[in-house]
Amino acid sequence: MSDVASSSSLAMSGGRKPLLDVEDLRVAFRTEEGVVQAVDGVSFHLDAGEVLAIVGESGCGKSVTGMTLMGLTRSPNARFGGRATFDGRDLLAASDDELRRVRGAQIAMVFQDPMTALNPVLRVGPQLVEQIRAHGDLGRDEALERARALLERVGIPRPEERLRAYPHELSGGMRQRVMIAMALSCDPRVLIADEPTTALDVTIQAQILEEVRRLRAETNAGVILITHDLGVVADVADRVAVMYAGQIVEQGTLDELFYDPQHPYTWGLLGSIARVDRPRPPRLPAIAGTPPSLADPPHGCRFRPRCPHAFERCGELPPLEARAGHPDRCWLTPEQKRTKRRVGGQIGLAHGDEEVAA
Amino acid sequence: MTRFVVRRLISMVLVLFAISVLTFLIFQVIPNGDPAQRMAGRLSTPETVAAIRRTWGFDQPIWQQYLTTMKKIFSGEVISYTQQVNVLDQIKQDLPATLSLAIGAGIIWLVLGVLFGLLSAIRAGRFTDRALTVLALVGVSTPVFLLGAVALYFLAFRVQLFPNGGYVPLTSDPPQWLYHMILPWLVLSVLFIGIYSRVLRSNLLDTMNEDYVRTARAKGISERRVLLRHVLRNSLIPIVSLWSLDFAAVIGGGAILTESVFNLHGVGQYAAESIAQLDVPPVMVVVMFGAFFVVVLSAVTDVIFALLDPRIRLT
Amino acid sequence: MATVDSTVRAGAPAARGADAGPAQPAGIGPYRLALRRLRRNKVALAFGALFLLIVVLCLCAPLYAAHVAHTGPNDNHVTETVKVGGVAKDVVSPTGQPIGPTWHGRFLLGADQNGRDIAVRLLYGGRNSLEVGGIATLVTMTLATIVGIVAGFFRGFVDGVLARMLDLIWAYPVVLLGIALGTSLALGGITIGPIALHGNSLLVPAFIIGVVYIPYVAKPIRGQVLGLREQEFVDAARVGGAGPLRIMWSEILPNVSSTLVVFVPLMIANAILLEAALSYLGAGVQPPNPSWGTMISDGIRLIPSAMHLTFVPGAMLVLAVLGINVFGDGVRDALDPRAKVRLEEHAEEASR
């Protein structure tokens, strides 16, 4: 199945080598409840200047994927498989030291909660400076000047003052801007943004996303946007990978995913966003049930226990295959999908009882 | 800052007042603890006892006695019942031993406690961690006077590596001072090293889980730098407060057991002996003296806290 | 007082590690989970068993005294002899040297300078030490829980008064307060309402130790309750018409119970140690009652000539306290909600 994914990725990047190529990534953690297969055979690629969104519910392995690329999940309790090729080298096989030189410099990450992601007892300036100096041969003053310029670039007013501020003296949006400035400080070629707007107010969210968009255009970095919010995806992503229970269940361009979604889970996600351009449904539909335990995933299709359209064949795990233009993991035929995904005149996941009524 | 100092001063006065009253009352409830009777001795006539009672003011109401004692304490004229020497002079004489013990042991237990805690956290779950954990737990499970007695027996009596207790003033003979202090320092430190290394270990492991440590690692700075600048610095803050309170308690006579076992004639030993003789004035002075250090050092700690952690404000 | 900016504390690590796997297996309560973790911690269980064994042995003291040693804990045998390997030996030599361990029924672990059987005294002494430790822990936990919850729940004036009282005990050096109370009460006993305690009653040191340690438990409980009372489920109970007593009993108490559980072994260990310290200074268990502390302090002067007098009760005391400490450590780890996250994410520092 990874062959299919990587061949399709080659086709999409026009035979050119992608900036980052992840093949059959597997991450397992040994925990008290047994081995948790957090990421189970994930493949995708990322080109310079594009935004790839990885979408899914919490616990689906999307954050682990991002952190693994940075080497942040390495531990005696973790097992890795597959390849993540960046700049001609496999990030999974790289030594701790090699990886340390890559992260923060070539690949940078913005985390979910800006309230806790900055060290509370250090001023903002030194926190930026230490990263700049770790990867370049800059003096303290030069590094500080660069930090000031970075803060200005991400739209922070009075940057000199902010450099001397402690994190708790800044607002959440301001802190997230500091995090973005920090991530950009060494001109990374890949930016991994893990739920960068989840903890922020809606208006601040829009500003931060605007920032991500602008910076992508200015620096031509590839961006991996990890989120559960399809609204955010629609705003900035070029391509989308939908993850469920440690696997990618559907992958395609933004248009393919929003207008021709193939996997019932994607339908569910699309159906659960409130849209202003459509009549408001009586109740915002949510996908029934909860994601499975990754320590003991269901046999066959992992979405089967929550899927109203499941049939006998779903006892067998569907491969990630392009059946209708872009790859997905579902046994239904494209025709079946077209009929089943329409719920009340728009895309959504039927509930079990409605299915019986129909 | 002024507000902070004023508040602290008021609270100090209150604590000292309450502690002195409490101490006074504890000794008042002793039914056959009539100091006049004991001062007069067993073979005294009722007349002698009555005379002593009058001259020392024991016939006055209890609050009057309390006030007199307090007045004497603050004018430096307080006299002990049994030895009938000036209590403040006696404490001044005993203080160098206690200070020597507190400062030396305080440094040892802080340094080793932090070192072992750090080592334990870095090697969490491995052999070093387990071994240090067992050692720490043995340390906190051993009474200090037993440890002292055993150490004295083997190292001073059998091997004669160290002197058999006693205190030599630093001013009179520095090498002998050091020679006499090493064993008490180590013995007193064992318990604290055990506690501190456990507390620091768990703080470090908690801090390592913080988001900002992940951020620091994501920056690509060296692991050593992550550990020292981002993890250790934040984990040390609670240790600082623990240390200053324990240090204050030791100065204030809290190391009674160590001082007694090694016969250092420190403030704590003085208090213990005075209690055994039901001699109230020295006990009151030592306890107030100790509480004074606890209050002052906890104020100092809060200032250090505010310097270490900008989120904390002094009020 | 130092205060921490409230936003700092608000950043509770609730969602941490959520993406690394399912947070908790469904349908298992925190105590079941802790028990499962504890069962896997063989070291903690072994030490817990050691402590239990010592407790059981000490409870069997009368049986041992009657059927094996044929003497009581306070019976003198100074002038008697005992047969060791067919040779009759003085229990206490004319020079005052007590006999060492015979490894037989009588004077198994030797005698003290009064010709009393060490093994018998060790078991009876253990009974006393453990009794003092147990009762003291009961006193501490009960009073500290009440004070902590009431102070944290009502705040304001009540809290002010209770917190100052805790500060007062806190500022008083533990051992000093202990010996001051111990000396005065040992002489006079104490009368609290209908209960009159004689000066040499075991309940006197137990009560003193219990009171001295109250702030150590009450302060953290109070802090926790201050946070709990602001939470929605307390508001919900209040809206539902529950009175303060009801809320404290059925909403607050269950939520601080894991903290209390963690404190119990710690307090037993500390109480046994403080009993030993007080007895060493003459302010604890009063002679001729044996306790590990009094036995050690009796023996210390004679270490050079008869070290078994100190080492036997000393070893027993250390083993018992170590047993309960290691077990308590295991209980704390098992109840720590972050234990699992640690296992997954942060054993990683270990590799560097």
Coordinates of C-alpha atoms in Angstrom, one line a residue, chain C:
Chain C
M1 CA 2.9 35.8 51.4
A2 CA 4.0 35.0 47.9
T3 CA 1.2 34.6 45.4
V4 CA 1.4 33.1 42.0
D5 CA -0.4 34.7 39.1
S6 CA -3.6 32.7 38.6
T7 CA -3.1 32.1 34.9
V8 CA 0.0 30.2 35.7
R9 CA -1.8 27.6 37.7
A10 CA -4.8 27.5 35.4
G11 CA -2.6 25.8 32.7
A12 CA -3.4 22.4 34.1
P13 CA -1.8 19.6 32.1
A14 CA -5.1 18.0 31.5
A15 CA -4.8 17.4 27.8
R16 CA -1.1 16.4 27.9
G17 CA -0.2 13.3 26.1
A18 CA -3.7 12.9 24.7
D19 CA -2.4 12.3 21.2
A20 CA 0.0 9.6 22.3
G21 CA -2.8 7.1 22.8
P22 CA -6.0 6.5 24.7
A23 CA -5.9 8.4 27.9
Q24 CA -7.2 5.6 30.1
P25 CA -8.8 2.3 29.6
A26 CA -12.6 2.9 29.8
G27 CA -14.5 1.8 32.9
I28 CA -11.5 1.5 35.3
G29 CA -11.6 3.8 38.3
P30 CA -8.5 5.6 39.5
Y31 CA -8.1 3.3 42.5
R32 CA -8.4 0.1 40.5
L33 CA -5.8 1.5 38.1
A34 CA -3.5 2.4 41.0
L35 CA -4.0 -1.1 42.5
R36 CA -3.0 -2.6 39.2
R37 CA 0.1 -0.5 39.0
L38 CA 1.0 -1.3 42.6
R39 CA 0.6 -5.0 42.0
R40 CA 3.2 -4.7 39.3
N41 CA 5.7 -3.0 41.6
K42 CA 7.2 -6.0 43.2
V43 CA 9.8 -4.1 45.2
A44 CA 7.1 -2.0 46.9
L45 CA 5.0 -5.1 47.6
A46 CA 8.0 -6.9 49.1
F47 CA 8.8 -4.1 51.4
G48 CA 5.2 -3.7 52.3
A49 CA 5.1 -7.4 53.2
L50 CA 8.2 -6.9 55.3
F51 CA 6.5 -4.2 57.3
L52 CA 3.4 -6.4 57.7
L53 CA 5.6 -9.3 58.9
I54 CA 7.1 -7.1 61.5
V55 CA 3.7 -6.0 62.6
V56 CA 2.5 -9.6 62.9
L57 CA 5.6 -10.6 64.8
C58 CA 5.1 -7.8 67.3
L59 CA 1.5 -8.7 67.8
C60 CA 2.6 -12.2 68.6
A61 CA 4.8 -10.9 71.4
P62 CA 2.8 -12.4 74.3
L63 CA 2.9 -15.8 72.6
Y64 CA 6.6 -15.6 72.2
A65 CA 7.1 -14.5 75.7
A66 CA 5.0 -17.2 77.2
H67 CA 6.0 -20.2 75.0
V68 CA 9.5 -19.6 73.8
A69 CA 11.3 -17.2 76.1
H70 CA 9.4 -18.0 79.2
T71 CA 9.8 -14.4 80.6
G72 CA 8.0 -11.1 80.3
P73 CA 9.4 -7.8 78.9
N74 CA 10.1 -6.3 82.2
D75 CA 11.3 -9.3 84.2
N76 CA 14.8 -9.1 85.6
H77 CA 17.1 -12.1 85.4
V78 CA 20.3 -10.3 86.5
T79 CA 21.3 -12.9 89.0
E80 CA 20.3 -15.9 86.9
T81 CA 22.3 -18.1 84.6
V82 CA 21.3 -19.5 81.2
K83 CA 22.6 -22.7 79.6
V84 CA 24.3 -22.1 76.3
G85 CA 25.6 -25.2 74.6
G86 CA 25.6 -27.1 77.9
V87 CA 27.6 -24.3 79.7
A88 CA 25.9 -22.2 82.3
K89 CA 26.5 -18.5 81.7
D90 CA 25.6 -15.5 83.8
V91 CA 22.8 -13.5 82.2
V92 CA 24.7 -10.4 83.5
S93 CA 28.3 -10.9 84.4
P94 CA 29.5 -9.6 87.8
T95 CA 31.1 -6.7 86.0
G96 CA 27.7 -5.7 84.6
Q97 CA 28.3 -7.1 81.1
P98 CA 25.0 -8.5 79.7
I99 CA 25.0 -11.7 77.7
G100 CA 25.0 -11.5 73.9
P101 CA 22.7 -13.5 71.6
T102 CA 22.4 -17.1 72.6
W103 CA 20.4 -18.1 69.5
H104 CA 18.3 -20.3 71.7
G105 CA 14.7 -19.9 73.0
R106 CA 15.8 -18.0 76.1
F107 CA 17.7 -14.8 75.5
L108 CA 17.7 -15.4 71.8
L109 CA 19.1 -12.0 71.1
G110 CA 20.8 -11.6 74.5
A111 CA 19.9 -9.7 77.5
D112 CA 20.2 -6.0 78.6
Q113 CA 22.0 -4.7 81.6
N114 CA 19.0 -5.4 83.8
G115 CA 18.9 -9.0 82.7
R116 CA 15.8 -8.6 80.6
D117 CA 15.3 -10.7 77.4
I118 CA 16.1 -8.5 74.4
A119 CA 14.0 -10.5 72.0
V120 CA 10.9 -10.3 74.2
R121 CA 11.4 -6.6 74.8
L122 CA 12.0 -6.1 71.0
L123 CA 8.6 -7.6 70.2
Y124 CA 6.8 -5.8 73.0
G125 CA 8.7 -2.6 72.2
G126 CA 7.7 -3.0 68.6
R127 CA 4.2 -3.3 69.6
N128 CA 4.4 -0.1 71.5
S129 CA 6.3 1.7 68.8
L130 CA 3.8 0.6 66.2
E131 CA 0.9 1.4 68.4
V132 CA 2.2 4.9 69.0
G133 CA 2.9 5.3 65.3
G134 CA -0.5 4.0 64.3
I135 CA -2.5 6.1 66.8
A136 CA -0.4 9.2 66.0
T137 CA -1.1 8.7 62.3
L138 CA -4.8 8.4 63.1
V139 CA -4.8 11.6 65.1
T140 CA -2.8 13.5 62.4
M141 CA -4.9 12.3 59.5
T142 CA -8.2 12.9 61.2
L143 CA -7.5 16.3 62.6
A144 CA -5.5 17.4 59.5
T145 CA -8.3 16.4 57.1
I146 CA -10.9 18.2 59.2
V147 CA -8.7 21.4 59.6
G148 CA -7.5 21.3 55.9
I149 CA -11.0 20.9 54.4
V150 CA -12.7 23.3 56.8
A151 CA -10.1 26.0 56.3
G152 CA -10.0 25.6 52.5
F153 CA -13.7 25.4 52.1
F154 CA -14.8 28.3 54.3
R155 CA -11.8 30.5 53.7
G156 CA -12.1 34.0 55.2
F157 CA -12.0 34.2 59.0
V158 CA -12.1 30.5 59.7
D159 CA -9.3 29.9 57.3
G160 CA -7.3 32.8 58.8
V161 CA -7.5 31.4 62.3
L162 CA -6.8 27.8 61.4
A163 CA -4.0 28.7 59.0
R164 CA -2.3 30.8 61.7
M165 CA -2.6 27.9 64.2
L166 CA -1.0 25.6 61.6
D167 CA 1.8 28.2 61.0
L168 CA 2.4 28.3 64.8
I169 CA 2.9 24.6 65.0
W170 CA 4.9 24.7 61.8
A171 CA 7.3 27.4 63.1
Y172 CA 7.9 25.4 66.2
P173 CA 10.8 22.9 65.6
V174 CA 9.1 19.5 65.6
V175 CA 11.4 17.8 68.1
L176 CA 11.5 20.8 70.4
L177 CA 7.7 21.0 70.5
G178 CA 7.6 17.2 70.9
I179 CA 9.9 17.1 73.9
A180 CA 8.4 20.2 75.5
L181 CA 5.0 18.6 75.4
G182 CA 6.4 15.2 76.2
T183 CA 8.3 16.2 79.3
S184 CA 5.4 18.2 80.7
L185 CA 2.8 15.6 80.0
A186 CA 4.9 12.7 81.1
L187 CA 5.0 14.3 84.5
G188 CA 1.4 15.3 84.8
G189 CA -0.6 13.3 82.3
I190 CA -3.4 15.1 80.6
T191 CA -7.2 15.4 81.0
I192 CA -9.2 16.2 77.9
G193 CA -12.9 16.2 78.9
P194 CA -13.8 12.7 80.1
I195 CA -10.5 11.2 79.0
A196 CA -7.8 11.3 81.6
L197 CA -4.4 10.0 80.5
H198 CA -1.8 8.9 83.0
G199 CA 1.7 10.3 82.4
N200 CA 3.2 7.0 81.3
S201 CA 0.3 6.0 79.0
L202 CA 1.3 5.3 75.5
L203 CA -1.4 7.6 74.3
V204 CA 0.5 10.6 75.5
P205 CA 3.4 10.3 73.0
A206 CA 1.0 9.2 70.4
F207 CA -1.2 12.2 70.9
I208 CA 1.8 14.6 70.9
I209 CA 3.2 13.2 67.7
G210 CA -0.1 13.2 66.1
V211 CA -0.6 16.9 66.9
V212 CA 2.9 17.9 65.9
Y213 CA 2.5 16.6 62.4
I214 CA -0.9 18.1 61.6
P215 CA 0.4 21.0 59.5
Y216 CA 2.4 18.7 57.2
V217 CA -0.9 17.1 56.1
A218 CA -3.3 19.9 56.6
K219 CA -1.5 22.5 54.6
P220 CA -1.4 20.5 51.3
I221 CA -5.0 19.5 51.9
R222 CA -6.1 23.0 52.4
G223 CA -4.3 24.1 49.2
Q224 CA -6.1 21.4 47.3
V225 CA -9.5 22.2 48.7
L226 CA -9.0 25.9 47.8
G227 CA -8.8 24.7 44.2
L228 CA -11.5 22.1 44.4
R229 CA -14.2 24.4 45.8
E230 CA -14.1 26.6 42.7
Q231 CA -14.8 23.6 40.4
E232 CA -18.1 23.0 38.6
F233 CA -19.1 19.9 40.4
V234 CA -19.0 21.8 43.7
D235 CA -21.2 24.5 42.2
A236 CA -23.5 21.9 40.9
A237 CA -23.9 20.3 44.3
R238 CA -24.5 23.8 45.8
V239 CA -27.1 24.6 43.2
G240 CA -28.6 21.2 43.9
G241 CA -29.3 22.4 47.5
A242 CA -26.5 20.5 49.4
G243 CA -25.3 22.2 52.6
P244 CA -21.7 22.9 53.3
L245 CA -21.3 19.7 55.5
R246 CA -22.8 17.6 52.7
I247 CA -20.5 19.2 50.1
M248 CA -17.4 18.7 52.2
W249 CA -18.3 15.1 53.0
S250 CA -19.5 13.9 49.6
E251 CA -17.8 16.2 47.1
I252 CA -14.6 17.5 48.6
L253 CA -13.4 14.5 50.7
P254 CA -13.5 11.9 47.9
N255 CA -11.3 14.3 45.8
V256 CA -8.6 14.7 48.4
S257 CA -8.7 11.0 49.4
S258 CA -5.8 10.0 47.1
T259 CA -3.6 12.7 48.8
L260 CA -4.6 11.3 52.2
V261 CA -3.8 7.8 51.1
V262 CA -0.3 8.9 50.0
F263 CA 0.2 10.5 53.4
V264 CA -0.7 7.6 55.6
P265 CA 2.4 5.4 55.1
L266 CA 4.6 8.5 55.2
M267 CA 3.0 9.6 58.5
I268 CA 3.4 6.1 60.0
A269 CA 7.1 6.2 59.2
N270 CA 7.6 9.7 60.5
A271 CA 5.6 8.9 63.7
I272 CA 7.7 5.9 64.5
L273 CA 10.8 7.9 63.9
L274 CA 9.7 10.7 66.1
E275 CA 8.6 8.3 68.8
A276 CA 12.2 7.0 68.7
A277 CA 13.7 10.5 68.9
L278 CA 11.4 11.5 71.8
S279 CA 12.2 8.4 73.7
Y280 CA 15.9 8.9 73.1
L281 CA 15.5 12.3 74.7
G282 CA 13.4 10.9 77.5
A283 CA 10.2 12.5 76.4
G284 CA 8.5 9.6 74.7
V285 CA 7.5 6.2 75.9
Q286 CA 8.3 6.1 79.6
P287 CA 10.2 3.3 81.3
P288 CA 9.9 0.6 82.1
N289 CA 7.7 0.3 79.1
P290 CA 9.9 -0.9 76.2
S291 CA 9.8 0.8 72.7
W292 CA 12.4 0.6 70.0
G293 CA 13.3 4.2 70.8
T294 CA 13.8 3.6 74.5
M295 CA 15.7 0.4 73.9
I296 CA 18.1 2.1 71.5
S297 CA 18.7 5.0 73.9
D298 CA 19.2 2.6 76.8
G299 CA 21.8 0.8 74.7
I300 CA 23.7 3.7 73.2
R301 CA 25.8 4.3 76.3
L302 CA 26.8 0.6 76.3
I303 CA 27.6 0.3 72.6
P304 CA 31.3 -0.3 73.1
S305 CA 30.7 -3.3 75.5
A306 CA 27.3 -4.6 74.3
M307 CA 26.4 -3.3 70.9
H308 CA 23.6 -5.7 70.4
L309 CA 21.6 -3.6 72.9
T310 CA 21.5 -0.8 70.3
F311 CA 21.9 -2.7 67.0
V312 CA 19.0 -5.2 67.5
P313 CA 16.3 -2.6 68.1
G314 CA 18.0 -0.2 65.7
A315 CA 17.9 -2.7 62.9
M316 CA 14.3 -3.6 63.6
L317 CA 13.3 0.1 63.6
V318 CA 15.1 0.8 60.4
L319 CA 13.7 -2.2 58.7
A320 CA 10.1 -1.4 59.7
V321 CA 10.4 2.2 58.7
L322 CA 12.1 1.4 55.5
G323 CA 9.4 -1.2 54.7
I324 CA 6.6 1.3 55.1
N325 CA 8.6 4.0 53.3
V326 CA 9.3 2.0 50.2
F327 CA 5.7 0.7 50.2
G328 CA 4.5 4.3 50.5
D329 CA 6.7 5.4 47.7
G330 CA 5.1 2.7 45.5
V331 CA 1.6 3.8 46.5
R332 CA 2.4 7.4 45.6
D333 CA 3.8 6.3 42.2
A334 CA 0.7 4.2 41.6
L335 CA -1.7 7.0 42.4
D336 CA 0.2 9.6 40.4
P337 CA -1.8 10.3 37.3
R338 CA 1.3 11.4 35.5
A339 CA 3.1 8.1 36.1
K340 CA 1.8 6.7 32.8
V341 CA 2.8 9.7 30.8
R342 CA 6.3 9.5 32.3
L343 CA 6.7 6.0 31.2
E344 CA 5.7 6.8 27.7
E345 CA 7.3 10.1 27.0
H346 CA 10.0 10.8 29.4
A347 CA 12.0 7.9 30.1
E348 CA 13.7 9.3 27.0
E349 CA 16.1 11.5 29.0
A350 CA 17.4 8.3 30.4
S351 CA 19.1 7.5 27.1
R352 CA 21.1 10.6 27.0

